[in-house]
Coordinates of C-alpha atoms in Angstrom, one line a residue:
X415 CA -34.4 -22.6 14.0
X416 CA -34.8 -21.9 10.3
X417 CA -31.5 -20.0 10.3
X418 CA -29.8 -22.9 12.0
X419 CA -31.1 -25.3 9.3
X420 CA -29.8 -23.0 6.6
X421 CA -26.5 -22.7 8.3
X422 CA -26.2 -26.4 8.7
X423 CA -27.0 -26.9 5.0
X424 CA -24.4 -24.4 4.0
X425 CA -21.7 -26.1 6.1
X426 CA -22.6 -29.4 4.7
X427 CA -22.3 -28.1 1.1
X428 CA -18.9 -26.7 1.9
X429 CA -17.7 -30.0 3.5
X430 CA -19.0 -31.9 0.5
X431 CA -17.1 -29.5 -1.9
X432 CA -13.9 -29.8 0.1
X433 CA -14.1 -33.5 0.2
X434 CA -14.5 -33.7 -3.5
X435 CA -11.5 -31.3 -3.9
X436 CA -9.5 -33.6 -1.7
X437 CA -10.3 -36.5 -4.0
X438 CA -9.8 -34.7 -7.3
X439 CA -6.6 -32.8 -6.4
X440 CA -3.6 -34.9 -7.0
X441 CA 0.0 -34.5 -5.8
X442 CA 0.5 -31.7 -8.4
X443 CA -2.4 -29.7 -7.0
X444 CA -4.5 -29.9 -10.2
X445 CA -8.1 -30.9 -10.6
X446 CA -10.4 -31.4 -13.6
X447 CA -10.9 -28.3 -15.7
X448 CA -8.4 -26.2 -13.7
X449 CA -6.4 -25.1 -16.7
X450 CA -9.3 -25.1 -19.3
X451 CA -9.0 -21.4 -19.9
X452 CA -5.3 -21.5 -20.3
X453 CA -5.6 -24.3 -22.7
X454 CA -7.9 -22.3 -24.9
X455 CA -5.2 -20.0 -26.0
X456 CA -2.3 -22.4 -25.7
X457 CA -3.8 -25.4 -27.6
X458 CA -5.6 -23.6 -30.5
X459 CA -4.7 -20.8 -33.0
X460 CA -6.6 -17.6 -33.2
X461 CA -6.6 -14.2 -35.1
X462 CA -4.2 -12.6 -32.6
X463 CA -1.6 -15.4 -32.3
X464 CA 1.8 -15.0 -33.7
X465 CA 2.3 -16.4 -37.3
X466 CA 5.0 -18.8 -35.8
X467 CA 2.8 -20.0 -33.0
X468 CA 2.2 -23.7 -33.0
X469 CA -0.7 -24.8 -30.9
X470 CA 0.2 -27.7 -28.7
X471 CA -0.6 -29.3 -25.3
X472 CA 3.2 -29.4 -24.8
X473 CA 3.3 -25.7 -24.0
X474 CA 1.0 -26.0 -20.9
X475 CA 3.1 -29.0 -19.7
X476 CA 6.2 -26.8 -20.1
X477 CA 4.7 -24.0 -17.9
X478 CA 3.5 -26.5 -15.3
X479 CA 6.5 -28.7 -15.1
X480 CA 9.7 -27.0 -16.5
X481 CA 9.5 -23.2 -16.9
X482 CA 11.4 -21.3 -14.2
X483 CA 10.8 -17.6 -13.8
X484 CA 12.6 -14.9 -11.9
X485 CA 10.5 -12.0 -10.7
X486 CA 12.5 -8.9 -9.6
X487 CA 10.4 -6.8 -7.2
X488 CA 7.5 -7.6 -5.0
X489 CA 5.8 -4.2 -4.8
X490 CA 2.9 -2.7 -6.7
X491 CA 3.9 -4.4 -10.0
X492 CA 5.4 -7.4 -8.4
X493 CA 2.2 -8.4 -6.6
X494 CA 0.3 -8.3 -9.8
X495 CA 3.0 -10.3 -11.6
X496 CA 3.2 -13.0 -9.0
X497 CA -0.6 -13.4 -9.0
X498 CA -0.9 -13.6 -12.8
X499 CA 2.0 -15.9 -13.1
X500 CA 0.8 -18.3 -10.6
X501 CA -2.8 -18.3 -11.9
X502 CA -1.5 -18.8 -15.4
X503 CA 0.2 -22.1 -14.7
X504 CA 3.7 -21.1 -13.8
X505 CA 4.8 -23.1 -10.8
X506 CA 8.5 -22.5 -10.4
X507 CA 8.8 -18.9 -9.5
X508 CA 11.6 -17.1 -7.7
X509 CA 11.1 -13.6 -6.4
X510 CA 13.7 -11.1 -5.1
X511 CA 13.0 -7.8 -3.2
X512 CA 15.1 -6.2 -0.4
X513 CA 12.2 -4.0 1.0
X514 CA 10.0 -4.5 4.0
X515 CA 6.3 -3.9 4.0
X516 CA 5.1 -0.4 5.0
X517 CA 1.6 0.7 5.9
X518 CA 1.4 2.9 2.8
X519 CA 1.9 -0.3 0.6
X520 CA -1.4 -1.8 1.7
X521 CA -3.6 0.3 -0.5
X522 CA -2.4 -1.4 -3.7
X523 CA 0.0 -4.3 -2.9
X524 CA -2.8 -6.7 -2.3
X525 CA -0.7 -9.7 -1.2
X526 CA 0.0 -7.9 2.1
X527 CA -2.0 -7.4 5.3
X528 CA -1.8 -5.1 8.3
X529 CA -0.2 -7.9 10.2
X530 CA 2.6 -8.1 7.7
X531 CA 3.9 -4.6 8.3
X532 CA 7.6 -4.7 8.9
X533 CA 8.2 -8.1 7.3
X534 CA 10.2 -8.7 4.0
X535 CA 8.0 -8.2 0.9
X536 CA 9.4 -11.2 -1.0
X537 CA 8.8 -13.6 2.0
X538 CA 5.2 -12.5 2.6
X539 CA 4.3 -12.4 -1.1
X540 CA 5.7 -16.0 -1.6
X541 CA 3.8 -17.3 1.5
X542 CA 0.6 -15.8 0.3
X543 CA 0.8 -17.1 -3.2
X544 CA 1.9 -20.6 -2.1
X545 CA -1.0 -20.8 0.3
X546 CA -3.6 -19.7 -2.2
X547 CA -2.5 -21.4 -5.4
X548 CA -2.2 -25.2 -5.1
X549 CA 1.0 -26.6 -6.7
X550 CA 2.7 -23.2 -7.1
X551 CA 6.1 -22.9 -5.4
X552 CA 7.4 -19.4 -5.0
X553 CA 11.0 -19.0 -3.6
X554 CA 11.6 -15.7 -1.9
X555 CA 15.0 -13.9 -1.6
X556 CA 15.1 -10.8 0.8
X557 CA 18.3 -9.4 -0.7
X558 CA 19.4 -6.4 -2.9
X559 CA 18.7 -7.4 -6.5
X560 CA 22.3 -6.6 -7.6
X561 CA 23.8 -8.8 -4.9
X562 CA 21.4 -11.6 -5.7
X563 CA 22.0 -11.3 -9.5
X564 CA 25.8 -11.3 -8.9
X565 CA 25.5 -14.5 -6.8
X566 CA 23.5 -16.1 -9.6
X567 CA 26.0 -14.9 -12.2
X568 CA 29.0 -16.3 -10.2
X569 CA 27.3 -19.6 -9.6
X570 CA 26.0 -20.0 -13.2
X571 CA 22.5 -20.2 -12.0
X572 CA 21.1 -17.7 -14.4
X573 CA 20.9 -20.3 -17.2
X574 CA 18.2 -22.1 -15.0
X575 CA 15.7 -19.2 -15.6
X576 CA 13.7 -19.2 -18.9
X577 CA 12.2 -15.8 -18.4
X578 CA 13.0 -12.7 -16.2
X579 CA 10.1 -10.4 -15.3
X580 CA 10.9 -6.9 -13.7
X581 CA 8.6 -4.9 -11.5
X582 CA 11.2 -2.3 -10.6
X583 CA 11.0 1.3 -9.6
X584 CA 14.6 2.3 -10.5
X585 CA 16.3 3.2 -13.8
X586 CA 19.7 2.0 -12.4
X587 CA 18.2 -1.4 -11.4
X588 CA 16.7 -1.8 -14.9
X589 CA 20.0 -0.9 -16.7
X590 CA 22.0 -3.2 -14.4
X591 CA 19.7 -6.2 -15.0
X592 CA 19.8 -5.4 -18.8
X593 CA 23.6 -5.3 -18.7
X594 CA 23.7 -8.6 -16.8
X595 CA 21.6 -10.4 -19.4
X596 CA 23.7 -9.0 -22.2
X597 CA 26.8 -10.3 -20.5
X598 CA 25.5 -13.8 -20.7
X599 CA 25.1 -13.8 -24.5
X600 CA 27.4 -16.2 -26.4
X601 CA 28.6 -15.3 -29.8
X602 CA 30.2 -17.9 -32.1
X603 CA 32.2 -16.3 -35.0
X604 CA 30.2 -13.1 -34.5
X605 CA 26.8 -14.9 -34.6
X606 CA 24.6 -14.8 -31.6
X607 CA 23.7 -18.2 -30.1
X608 CA 19.9 -18.1 -29.5
X609 CA 20.1 -20.6 -26.6
X610 CA 21.9 -18.0 -24.6
X611 CA 19.1 -15.4 -24.7
X612 CA 17.0 -15.0 -21.6
X613 CA 13.9 -12.9 -22.5
X614 CA 13.3 -9.9 -20.2
X615 CA 9.8 -8.4 -19.7
X616 CA 9.8 -5.0 -18.0
X617 CA 7.1 -2.6 -17.0
X618 CA 6.5 0.5 -15.0
X619 CA 3.7 2.7 -13.7
X620 CA 3.2 6.2 -12.4
X621 CA -0.3 6.9 -11.3
X622 CA -2.6 6.2 -14.3
X623 CA 0.3 6.1 -16.7
X624 CA 2.4 3.1 -17.5
X625 CA 4.6 1.2 -20.0
X626 CA 5.5 -2.3 -20.8
X627 CA 8.2 -3.9 -23.1
X628 CA 9.5 -7.2 -24.3
X629 CA 13.3 -7.4 -24.6
X630 CA 15.2 -10.2 -26.3
X631 CA 18.8 -9.4 -25.4
X632 CA 21.1 -9.1 -28.5
X633 CA 18.1 -9.3 -30.9
X634 CA 15.7 -6.4 -30.0
X635 CA 16.2 -2.9 -28.6
X636 CA 17.5 -3.1 -25.0
X637 CA 16.6 -1.0 -22.1
X638 CA 19.4 1.5 -22.7
X639 CA 17.8 2.5 -26.0
X640 CA 14.6 3.6 -24.3
X641 CA 16.3 6.6 -22.8
X642 CA 16.0 8.2 -26.2
X643 CA 12.3 8.1 -25.8
X644 CA 12.2 9.8 -22.4
X645 CA 11.7 13.3 -23.8
X646 CA 8.9 12.0 -26.0
X647 CA 7.2 10.2 -23.1
X648 CA 7.3 13.2 -20.8
X649 CA 5.9 15.4 -23.6
X650 CA 2.8 13.3 -23.8
X651 CA 2.6 12.3 -20.1
X652 CA 3.9 15.1 -17.9
X653 CA 4.8 13.9 -14.3
X654 CA 2.4 14.4 -11.5
X655 CA 2.9 17.7 -9.8
X656 CA 3.1 17.2 -6.0
X657 CA 4.9 20.6 -5.1
X658 CA 3.2 24.0 -5.4
X659 CA 4.7 27.5 -5.2
X660 CA 4.4 28.8 -1.5
X661 CA 2.9 32.1 -2.7
X662 CA 0.0 30.2 -4.4
X663 CA -0.6 28.1 -1.3
X664 CA -0.6 31.0 1.1
X665 CA -2.3 33.7 -1.0
X666 CA -4.1 32.5 -4.2
X667 CA -5.2 28.9 -3.7
X668 CA -7.1 27.5 -6.7
X669 CA -7.1 23.9 -6.2
X670 CA -8.1 21.6 -3.3
X671 CA -4.6 20.4 -3.2
X672 CA -3.5 24.0 -2.4
X673 CA -5.7 24.1 0.7
X674 CA -4.4 20.8 1.9
X675 CA -0.8 21.9 1.4
X676 CA -1.5 25.1 3.3
X677 CA -2.7 23.1 6.4
X678 CA 0.2 20.6 6.1
X679 CA 3.0 23.1 5.6
X680 CA 1.8 26.1 7.5
X681 CA -1.0 25.3 10.0
X682 CA 0.3 22.2 11.4
X683 CA 3.7 23.5 12.6
X684 CA 2.0 26.7 13.8
X685 CA -0.9 25.2 15.8
X686 CA 0.8 22.0 16.9
X687 CA -2.5 20.2 17.4
X688 CA -1.0 17.1 19.0
X689 CA 1.7 18.8 21.0
X690 CA 5.2 20.0 20.5
X691 CA 7.5 17.9 18.4
X692 CA 4.8 15.7 17.1
X693 CA 5.3 15.4 13.3
X694 CA 2.4 14.9 10.9
X695 CA 2.0 11.2 10.4
X696 CA 0.2 10.2 7.1
X697 CA -0.7 6.8 8.7
X698 CA -2.3 8.2 11.7
X699 CA -6.1 8.6 11.1
X700 CA -6.4 11.4 13.7
X701 CA -3.7 13.4 12.0
X702 CA -5.3 13.1 8.6
X703 CA -8.8 13.9 10.0
X704 CA -7.4 17.1 11.5
X705 CA -5.8 18.1 8.3
X706 CA -9.0 17.2 6.4
X707 CA -11.2 19.4 8.5
X708 CA -8.9 22.4 8.4
X709 CA -8.5 21.9 4.7
X710 CA -12.3 22.0 4.3
X711 CA -12.5 25.3 6.2
X712 CA -9.5 26.8 4.1
X713 CA -11.4 25.6 0.9
X714 CA -14.6 27.2 2.0
X715 CA -12.9 30.6 2.4
X716 CA -12.0 30.6 -1.3
X717 CA -15.0 28.8 -2.6
X718 CA -13.0 25.8 -3.6
X719 CA -14.6 22.4 -3.8
X720 CA -13.1 18.9 -4.1
X721 CA -11.4 18.4 -0.7
X722 CA -12.0 14.8 0.4
X723 CA -10.4 12.6 3.1
X724 CA -8.9 10.4 0.4
X725 CA -7.3 13.3 -1.5
X726 CA -6.0 14.7 1.9
X727 CA -4.3 11.4 2.6
X728 CA -2.9 11.3 -0.9
X729 CA -1.4 14.8 -0.7
X730 CA 0.0 14.3 2.8
X731 CA 1.6 10.9 2.0
X732 CA 2.5 11.8 -1.6
X733 CA 0.5 8.8 -2.8
X734 CA 0.5 8.3 -6.5
X735 CA -2.5 6.0 -7.3
X736 CA -1.5 2.6 -8.9
X737 CA -3.5 1.0 -11.6
X738 CA -3.2 -2.6 -12.6
X739 CA -2.4 -2.3 -16.1
X740 CA -2.2 -10.3 -27.2
X741 CA 0.4 -11.4 -31.1
X742 CA 3.2 -10.8 -28.5
X743 CA 4.0 -7.2 -27.6
X744 CA 6.5 -5.8 -30.2
X745 CA 7.9 -4.4 -28.3
X746 CA 7.0 -1.1 -26.4
X747 CA 3.6 0.0 -25.1
X748 CA 2.6 3.2 -23.3
X749 CA -0.6 3.7 -21.4
X750 CA -2.4 6.8 -20.1
X751 CA -5.7 6.8 -18.2
X752 CA -5.6 10.3 -16.7
X753 CA -8.0 12.3 -19.0
X754 CA -9.6 9.5 -21.0
X755 CA -7.9 6.5 -22.4
X756 CA -4.7 6.6 -24.5
X757 CA -2.6 3.7 -25.5
X758 CA 0.1 3.3 -28.1
X759 CA 2.3 0.4 -29.2
X760 CA 5.4 0.7 -31.4
X761 CA 8.6 -1.1 -32.2
X762 CA 11.7 0.3 -30.6
X763 CA 14.4 -0.7 -33.1
X764 CA 17.8 -1.8 -31.9
X765 CA 20.6 0.7 -32.3
X766 CA 23.8 -0.7 -33.9
X767 CA 25.9 1.5 -31.7
X768 CA 24.1 1.0 -28.5
X769 CA 26.5 1.4 -25.5
X770 CA 25.0 -1.7 -23.8
X771 CA 24.5 -4.3 -26.4
X772 CA 26.3 -3.3 -29.7
X773 CA 29.8 -4.8 -28.9
X774 CA 31.1 -1.7 -30.5
X775 CA 33.1 1.0 -28.6
X776 CA 31.3 4.2 -28.3
X777 CA 32.7 7.4 -29.7
X778 CA 33.9 10.1 -27.3
X779 CA 34.6 13.4 -29.2
X780 CA 36.7 15.9 -27.3
X781 CA 39.5 18.3 -28.2
X782 CA 42.9 17.4 -26.6
X783 CA 42.6 20.5 -24.4
X784 CA 39.4 19.1 -22.8
X785 CA 39.8 18.2 -19.1
X786 CA 38.9 14.8 -17.7
X787 CA 36.2 16.6 -15.6
X788 CA 34.4 17.4 -18.9
X789 CA 34.4 13.7 -19.9
X790 CA 33.0 12.7 -16.5
X791 CA 30.2 15.2 -16.9
X792 CA 29.4 14.0 -20.3
X793 CA 29.1 10.4 -19.1
X794 CA 26.7 11.4 -16.3
X795 CA 24.7 14.0 -18.1
X796 CA 24.3 12.5 -21.6
X797 CA 20.6 11.4 -22.0
X798 CA 21.6 8.0 -23.5
X799 CA 24.2 7.1 -20.8
X800 CA 23.0 8.6 -17.5
X801 CA 25.8 7.1 -15.5
X802 CA 26.0 7.7 -11.8
X803 CA 29.7 7.4 -10.6
X804 CA 31.8 6.4 -13.6
X805 CA 35.2 5.0 -13.1
X806 CA 37.6 5.6 -16.0
X807 CA 40.7 3.5 -16.9
X808 CA 42.9 3.4 -19.9
X809 CA 46.0 1.5 -21.1
X810 CA 49.0 3.8 -21.1
X811 CA 52.5 2.5 -22.0
X812 CA 51.3 -1.0 -21.8
X813 CA 49.9 -0.6 -18.4
X814 CA 46.3 -0.3 -17.1
X815 CA 45.9 3.0 -15.4
X816 CA 43.0 4.3 -13.3
X817 CA 42.3 7.9 -14.4
X818 CA 39.5 8.4 -11.8
X819 CA 37.6 6.2 -9.4
X820 CA 34.9 7.8 -7.2
X821 CA 33.6 4.9 -5.2
X822 CA 36.7 4.1 -3.2
X823 CA 37.8 7.0 -1.0
X824 CA 41.6 6.4 -1.0
X825 CA 41.7 5.9 -4.8
X826 CA 39.3 8.9 -5.3
X827 CA 41.7 11.1 -3.3
X828 CA 44.7 9.9 -5.3
X829 CA 43.1 10.3 -8.8
X830 CA 41.1 13.6 -8.0
X831 CA 44.0 15.8 -9.4
X832 CA 43.4 14.1 -12.8
X833 CA 40.1 15.8 -13.1
X834 CA 41.8 19.1 -13.7
X835 CA 44.2 17.8 -16.3
X836 CA 43.6 17.9 -20.1
X837 CA 43.4 14.7 -22.0
X838 CA 46.7 15.4 -23.6
X839 CA 48.3 16.0 -20.2
X840 CA 47.1 12.6 -19.1
X841 CA 48.9 11.0 -22.1
X842 CA 45.8 10.0 -24.0
X843 CA 45.9 10.0 -27.8
X844 CA 43.4 10.1 -30.7
X845 CA 41.8 6.6 -31.0
X846 CA 42.6 5.7 -27.4
X847 CA 40.2 3.3 -25.8
X848 CA 38.8 4.2 -22.4
X849 CA 37.1 1.5 -20.2
X850 CA 34.3 2.9 -18.0
X851 CA 32.6 1.0 -15.1
X852 CA 29.5 2.2 -13.4
X853 CA 26.9 1.0 -11.0
X854 CA 24.2 1.2 -13.8
X855 CA 25.8 -1.9 -15.6
X856 CA 27.7 -5.0 -14.6
X857 CA 29.7 -4.7 -17.7
X858 CA 32.7 -2.4 -18.5
X859 CA 31.6 -0.1 -21.3
X860 CA 34.3 0.8 -23.9
X861 CA 34.6 4.2 -25.5
X862 CA 37.0 5.2 -28.3
X863 CA 38.4 8.8 -27.9
X864 CA 38.3 10.9 -31.0
X865 CA 40.2 14.2 -30.8
X866 CA 38.5 17.2 -32.5
X867 CA 40.2 20.3 -33.6

């Protein structure tokens, strides 16, 4: 009877609280004190605020009533972004993601549940945030980001967004988005119109490592510049090793991962514990348990410790742990939490001859005897370009001529012989401009051919 009394009192307190909420919450979904924490850093200055920052209550009203944000990606980073934006007062959020939810997403993409497996990420994430954050309106788009961005570009809807935030896992996607924002810039007599700038916030993670950057297209270093930092980043933060030599796995295991890989690669197909033709399923607890137990036995033979169920699942599924990672960031930050904490912020300076944002044709230096194939290889292998399937055109004798196009089968077949021809045989001259289109950018990139002796 005492438990019933306590239960009744608890229910009554909940009902009173909800009734008060119903009274206090207006049509906007706000209640007294809801934004008090946000107001503290928007309506007063502090030691970490930018020198140009002007404290005002108008900023919060802008976030609540006007500001429109586009979030690209609803995965590991996207879920964090949507949650943080919604709780910070942004109410007009659009999110685009073409993927559907997989079981392996549930360990870190916290807006999803088991019942959501198979459904579009953008749709589920929007429903979750809309149901949990009163007044917030997230609009989902289950479509490939490039198609969505192209539709926005054609309709002129890009200008509706005040900020674009990326939670992408693809270099190509980042470069394409970067190029799209650069293509929207307006120059008057060579001077950039600030009203045409849409800020881009980008970030990425790999295990316990990550980076974040703030890009003002046409003013700061763009995404393409960051490829020059790739070697520096890898030097400090080598990628997670998930493949091991077979000789080590079979004969000289030293790590718990070696034991798990031995069971996964050699024992499973040999013993067929669940019958012929049954593949190892990383989402099947019985399969993981079998690998775990056999990995423990293998580890005991070589006096190796550290084999756990969680590690076993991580090795089998190739899971890389995700970690949720003030003056505004200027403009590049790297973070590493593998062997202690390391973080570093620096300013990536804009290159005057950047292939994406400089408005200046890039130099291509080749001898006249060089073949078009060599130019193609340079475009794809150069660390600052990293194109995927470049299409090369030039103006010859007053006509626009396609020298090579890979993505359309009939044109590729017709232009393939050009790859074996020299630049001179193709009729190209010193100072000739080449226009190159590629999937990594929505803009055509111009190059100026300089013949070397």
